[in-house]
Short mmCIF file of C-alpha atoms in Angstrom, two decimals:
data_model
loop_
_atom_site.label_atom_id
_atom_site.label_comp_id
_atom_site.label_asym_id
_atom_site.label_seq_id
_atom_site.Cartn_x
_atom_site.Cartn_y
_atom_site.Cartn_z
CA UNK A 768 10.08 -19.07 35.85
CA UNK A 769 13.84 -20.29 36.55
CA UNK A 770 13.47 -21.94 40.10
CA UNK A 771 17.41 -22.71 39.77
CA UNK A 772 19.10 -22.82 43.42
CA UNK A 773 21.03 -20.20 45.01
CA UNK A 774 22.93 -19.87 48.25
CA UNK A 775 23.86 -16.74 50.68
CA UNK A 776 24.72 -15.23 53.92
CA UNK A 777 22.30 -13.45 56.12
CA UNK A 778 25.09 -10.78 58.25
CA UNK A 779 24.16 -7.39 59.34
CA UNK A 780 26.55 -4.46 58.13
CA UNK A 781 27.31 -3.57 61.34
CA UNK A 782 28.91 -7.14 62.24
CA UNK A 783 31.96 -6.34 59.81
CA UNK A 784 35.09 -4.92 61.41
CA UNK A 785 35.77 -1.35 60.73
CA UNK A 786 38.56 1.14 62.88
CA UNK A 787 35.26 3.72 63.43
CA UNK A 788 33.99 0.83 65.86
CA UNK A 789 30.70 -0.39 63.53
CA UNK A 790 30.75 -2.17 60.29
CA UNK A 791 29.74 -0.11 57.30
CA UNK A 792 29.45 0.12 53.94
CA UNK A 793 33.30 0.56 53.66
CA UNK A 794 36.17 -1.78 52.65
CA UNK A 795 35.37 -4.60 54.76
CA UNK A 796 31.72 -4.35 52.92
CA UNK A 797 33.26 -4.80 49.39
CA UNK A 798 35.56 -7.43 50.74
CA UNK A 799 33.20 -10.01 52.16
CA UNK A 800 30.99 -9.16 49.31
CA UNK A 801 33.97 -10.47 47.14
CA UNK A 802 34.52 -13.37 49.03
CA UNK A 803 31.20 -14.33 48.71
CA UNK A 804 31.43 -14.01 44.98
CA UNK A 805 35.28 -16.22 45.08
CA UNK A 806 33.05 -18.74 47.67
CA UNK A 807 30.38 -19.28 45.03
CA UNK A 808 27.57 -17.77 47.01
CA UNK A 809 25.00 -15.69 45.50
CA UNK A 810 22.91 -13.61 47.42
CA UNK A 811 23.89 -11.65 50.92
CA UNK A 812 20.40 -10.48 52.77
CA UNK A 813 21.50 -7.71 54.95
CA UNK A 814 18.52 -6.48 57.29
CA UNK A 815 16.97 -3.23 57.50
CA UNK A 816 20.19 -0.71 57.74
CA UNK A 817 17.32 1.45 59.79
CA UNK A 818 18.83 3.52 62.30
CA UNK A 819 19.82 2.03 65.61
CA UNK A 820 17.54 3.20 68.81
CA UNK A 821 19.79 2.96 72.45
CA UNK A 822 16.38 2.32 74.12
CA UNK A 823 15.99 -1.54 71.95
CA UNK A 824 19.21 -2.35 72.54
CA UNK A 825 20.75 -1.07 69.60
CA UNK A 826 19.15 -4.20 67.45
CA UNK A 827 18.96 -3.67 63.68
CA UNK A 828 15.06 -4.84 64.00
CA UNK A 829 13.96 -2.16 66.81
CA UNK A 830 14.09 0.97 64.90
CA UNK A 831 12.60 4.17 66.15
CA UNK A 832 11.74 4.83 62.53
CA UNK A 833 10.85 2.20 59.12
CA UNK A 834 12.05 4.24 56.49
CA UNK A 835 15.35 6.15 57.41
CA UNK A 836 18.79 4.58 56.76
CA UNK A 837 21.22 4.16 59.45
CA UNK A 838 23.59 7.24 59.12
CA UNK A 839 26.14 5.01 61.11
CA UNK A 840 26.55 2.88 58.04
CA UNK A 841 27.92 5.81 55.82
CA UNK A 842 31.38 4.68 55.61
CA UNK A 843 34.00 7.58 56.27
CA UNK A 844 36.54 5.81 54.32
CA UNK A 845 34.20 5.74 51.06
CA UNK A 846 33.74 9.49 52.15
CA UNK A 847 37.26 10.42 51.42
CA UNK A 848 37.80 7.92 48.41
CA UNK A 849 34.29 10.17 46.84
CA UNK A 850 35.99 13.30 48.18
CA UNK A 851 34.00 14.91 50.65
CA UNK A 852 36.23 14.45 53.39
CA UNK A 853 40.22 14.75 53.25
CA UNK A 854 42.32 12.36 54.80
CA UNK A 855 43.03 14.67 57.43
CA UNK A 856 39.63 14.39 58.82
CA UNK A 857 40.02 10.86 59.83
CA UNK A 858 43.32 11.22 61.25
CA UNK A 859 42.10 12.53 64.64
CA UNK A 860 39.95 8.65 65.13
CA UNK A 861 40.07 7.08 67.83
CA UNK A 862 41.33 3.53 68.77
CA UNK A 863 37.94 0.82 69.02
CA UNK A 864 38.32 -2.19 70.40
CA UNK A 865 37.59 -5.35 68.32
CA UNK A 866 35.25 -7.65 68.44
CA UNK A 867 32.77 -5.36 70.42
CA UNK A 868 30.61 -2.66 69.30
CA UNK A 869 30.09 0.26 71.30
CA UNK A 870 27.40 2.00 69.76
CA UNK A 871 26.71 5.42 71.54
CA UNK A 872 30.36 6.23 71.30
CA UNK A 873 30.63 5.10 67.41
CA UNK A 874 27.43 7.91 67.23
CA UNK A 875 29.11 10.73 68.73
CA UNK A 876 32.22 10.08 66.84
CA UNK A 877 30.74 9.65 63.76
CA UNK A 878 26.95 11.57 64.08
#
């Protein structure tokens, strides 16, 4: 059994930046996961991606469900790198403001 050390980050998806106005599994996803590679870290525990409910607060560990994924998290960036969307889908996206998550106006733009 190798019991060797390791060291990591315990961050929630949702608290990277992102211009749809929640973190997701987009660029900013594959960038911290490279700095934590470049900073020597190992592991990064993200907790359940289960969907947000308005009625907890919109915390990542009140879920009105424990096994469906958190359609919020789909990144529409990765959507048009994969192409199912053209860049001309995203063009129309609003302005969020940073630092702040607004979470019932990130669901009707992106839900």
């Amino acid at each position: 059994m190798n019991m060797a050390r390791r060291s990591g980050i315990l961050l929630h998806v949702t608290s990277l930046p992102s211009r749809f106005g929640i973190g997701d599994l987009g660029p900013e996803a594959y960038r911290f996961a490279d700095f934590l590679h470049r900073a020597g870290q190992r592991l990064w525990q993200i907790p359940s991606p289960r969907p947000d409910d308005t009625l907890r607060g919109n915390s990542p560990y009140g879920s009105s469900s424990a096994f469906a994924g958190n359609p919020l998290l789909i990144s529409p960036e990765r959507l048009v790198e994969e192409g199912f969307l053209g860049k001309s889908d995203l063009s129309g996206s609003p302005r969020f403001p940073h630092g702040n998550v607004d979470y019932r106006r990130a669901a009707r733009i992106q839900g």
